[in-house]
């Protein structure tokens, strides 16, 4: 980045034959700036003759006096700027001064002699010379030629120029991009591959400029002309392009309207000229001031076009052209004052490098192809950009298995194929989004039906309780049925036992009625037993049941007592029967040993035993008669 002030030069035009020279002197200093001193006699300043003189001193980079030749001016002023432009920086050289002070002569040159060639043809010549010498880069050169007249822009290289009036031509308009770069619409950029082509274009532009000019309308002095050389350079194979441009500006005459003494159409022109130069001056004042944030570039087309050259990214040089004859002294002073302000502006020129997107695309395409080839070589597989249907299905399966696998160490291995890896991510995202949606649906349903569910739960609880109650009742009924069945069976058994006893069959009799109930309860669970107890207690017939129970107990006791008596009687009877049998055996033995008549006679002992048996039998039947009443 180069940061330096705008270099300001002065050039004094040779005096015409009839012109009377003003008083001025030039003090050249090789090391620092040169000084131009202009002396104004007082009779000129206020019209009153006196011998006092007023001196005005101005500093310039260099001052070219009347005899300075075009080649010297070019070497000092334009060559350094052209070199910068060749290096990739933007450059501007503009000439400022009153009409007839030599602006066009300096910028374009005089037509009479070849040596009168101005800065434009000399710069073109120099640039093409340099480009030819440098084979390390590929250069492209274009030129454009813009004329600004009455605040309108015209393309001086437009071929229609010859056949049309200036007013009928397409106007060049200013376009601004988002980065506030200026683009000129309808201004053609003509390619010039060599010096000759470029000079032809310059000649075409100058011719067009002159056609518009009539003796009545000296447009050239009232218009601004900007000849621009555009250079782009690129090293072979590199994507970096350097673009630079050099504006060579021939401004309209800086003289004040009052001085011109014109009216009507010319006055309008003069207003425009002066207005645009006035705006140029305002821009320059603003730029020279420190801490000015707003620079009024937009006020005129001229300042808009030169925005990049004045206070922007540009190496800018100004040439103040002075017509130093007596009558133009005040205009010369005004030009010098303007130049002094311009000299205060500091510009920052930076290299204009950019990357050519087309070249980058070509490079990247080549790189992609090389990488693809390499991939085919390594994997042995030709890869298409899309995965096949079969591969997609296989991936779906793999993802499914992976998601179902609860093992934290399980991995989803699809190999080193970015297409597959990307597909897996997309697929899993879809699955996740889907599950999120169904979760949300469930949540919203759940919230809206929460109250209903609570009601249902309450009802369910009630039903459960009811069912439990019914279950208890059923099991109690079942127990009762069983109990009744068993009771019936016991009663039948008791009857059977008594009958059997009467026939001499021994039988087991329950020791008590409690034993019976215990035997019923043994088959029940603890819950059932408890429920049974509650049922027994709360049952409507519980008192009767209790009475019956007591009665039953009593009867059982009586039956037991009778049973015991019956057994006792039966034993006695059997005992007496045994004694009789014993007596018979004794009598038989006696008859064998000592037969006698007495043995056939009635035995009183036996008779007594038989009597006792009869007595016991009576008692037995009595007890047996009693038994049914207590067994019922
Ligand atoms: P401007 O463009 O400022 O109005 P011109 O460049 O047209 O002024 O100059 C007016 C006249 O003076 C032209 O005829 C031109 O040839 C002549 N002239 C200007 N400067 C010089 C110079 N340095 N040497 C010789 N003639 C000059
Ligand atoms: Mg001119």
Short mmCIF file of N, CA and C in Angstrom, two decimals, residues 431-445:
data_model
loop_
_atom_site.label_atom_id
_atom_site.label_comp_id
_atom_site.label_asym_id
_atom_site.label_seq_id
_atom_site.Cartn_x
_atom_site.Cartn_y
_atom_site.Cartn_z
N UNK A 431 -35.54 -40.28 10.70
CA UNK A 431 -36.14 -41.15 11.73
C UNK A 431 -36.36 -40.39 13.03
N UNK A 432 -35.37 -39.59 13.38
CA UNK A 432 -35.46 -38.83 14.63
C UNK A 432 -36.61 -37.82 14.57
N UNK A 433 -36.70 -37.12 13.44
CA UNK A 433 -37.78 -36.14 13.28
C UNK A 433 -39.13 -36.83 13.36
N UNK A 434 -39.22 -38.01 12.75
CA UNK A 434 -40.48 -38.75 12.73
C UNK A 434 -40.88 -39.13 14.15
N UNK A 435 -39.90 -39.63 14.92
CA UNK A 435 -40.22 -40.05 16.29
C UNK A 435 -40.58 -38.84 17.15
N UNK A 436 -39.96 -37.70 16.84
CA UNK A 436 -40.28 -36.47 17.58
C UNK A 436 -41.73 -36.09 17.36
N UNK A 437 -42.17 -36.19 16.06
CA UNK A 437 -43.55 -35.81 15.73
C UNK A 437 -44.53 -36.72 16.46
N UNK A 438 -44.27 -38.04 16.44
CA UNK A 438 -45.22 -38.95 17.10
C UNK A 438 -45.22 -38.74 18.61
N UNK A 439 -44.06 -38.40 19.17
CA UNK A 439 -43.98 -38.09 20.61
C UNK A 439 -44.86 -36.89 20.94
N UNK A 440 -44.76 -35.87 20.06
CA UNK A 440 -45.53 -34.64 20.28
C UNK A 440 -47.02 -34.93 20.22
N UNK A 441 -47.40 -35.77 19.19
CA UNK A 441 -48.81 -36.13 19.05
C UNK A 441 -49.30 -36.82 20.31
N UNK A 442 -48.52 -37.79 20.81
CA UNK A 442 -48.91 -38.55 21.99
C UNK A 442 -49.09 -37.61 23.17
N UNK A 443 -48.12 -36.67 23.27
CA UNK A 443 -48.14 -35.74 24.41
C UNK A 443 -49.40 -34.89 24.40
N UNK A 444 -49.75 -34.37 23.19
CA UNK A 444 -50.93 -33.50 23.10
C UNK A 444 -52.19 -34.30 23.41
N UNK A 445 -52.28 -35.53 22.90
CA UNK A 445 -53.44 -36.37 23.18
C UNK A 445 -53.54 -36.65 24.66
#
